[in-house]
Amino acid sequence: MGSIQVEFKNSATTAILEAVKARRTHYALKAESPISDEAIEHIVQSAVLHVPSSFNTQTSRVVLLLKEEHQKVWDIAISAMEGLVAAGKVPKETFENQTKPKLNAFRAAYGTVLFFVDYDSLATIKEKFAIYADKFDPFALESNAMSQYLVWTALQSEGLGANLQHYSPLIDEGIQKQWNLPASWKLDAQLVFGAPASAPGEKSFNPLEDRFKVFGK
């Protein structure tokens, strides 16, 4: 399946696909932003408002943390990991040489977006559509993932770099207490972002022929 030049009716389609291609994982980040905090906030708010959810359940919950507030997330993570070291569950050498430097690198960025799912809000619709009851939790997680991807791609388009982390349940209690968040908000992912300090690594692709099929052309 070779590359084919195509023309779209709407030039925005090309822009969207180019933004998708440009999105990468950046681990080396600085505590700087090429855009205003208000612009970042608008990107996140747009995802909260406009990313679809099954039956319009709107289960995603999002917290944007900037500057010093962002640093608190990774202080919580470092403290939690130190607790595991003290309990003998993580080797001290591994923590000091690998885990702590990685967490400090996240802390050195500009901000973190916390993505949650409010599964409790699904109780009514699970009762109404009982035949799908076991599907609504996965559907909610899929909607949340779309929010993560949209925010990540939009931030990249504006000159920011980002990487997506998953430190639940290790940091859940600390996060909930620090920002007094509802207990029904279940943390799923943390998107760390800032000005890129270096280029991302090379990206490789498995053969498209093994991953995509089309019928009916």
Short mmCIF file of C-alpha atoms in Angstrom, two decimals, residues 7 11 24 30 43 64 67 71 79 82 84 86 88 96 100 102 112 115 119 133 136 138 146 169 199 210:
data_model
loop_
_atom_site.label_atom_id
_atom_site.label_comp_id
_atom_site.label_asym_id
_atom_site.label_seq_id
_atom_site.Cartn_x
_atom_site.Cartn_y
_atom_site.Cartn_z
CA GLU A 7 -7.22 16.01 -2.67
CA SER A 11 -8.24 22.33 3.44
CA ARG A 24 5.16 13.01 19.06
CA LYS A 30 11.33 22.96 29.86
CA ILE A 43 -7.52 23.89 24.27
CA LEU A 64 -5.22 21.65 34.22
CA LYS A 67 3.74 26.04 37.01
CA GLN A 71 5.12 20.52 40.21
CA SER A 79 6.83 10.90 47.79
CA GLU A 82 9.84 6.93 48.39
CA LEU A 84 7.54 2.08 48.29
CA ALA A 86 10.92 2.47 52.52
CA GLY A 88 11.03 -2.57 50.57
CA GLU A 96 17.59 6.83 42.82
CA LYS A 100 13.52 9.64 40.56
CA LYS A 102 12.44 10.45 35.38
CA THR A 112 0.26 18.65 33.62
CA PHE A 115 -7.60 13.14 32.98
CA TYR A 119 -17.88 6.23 36.47
CA ALA A 133 -24.47 -1.97 31.36
CA PHE A 136 -20.48 1.86 29.55
CA PRO A 138 -15.12 0.94 28.61
CA MET A 146 -10.01 10.82 22.76
CA PRO A 169 -3.25 4.22 41.55
CA ALA A 199 13.92 16.61 19.27
CA ASP A 210 -0.52 -5.85 8.34
#
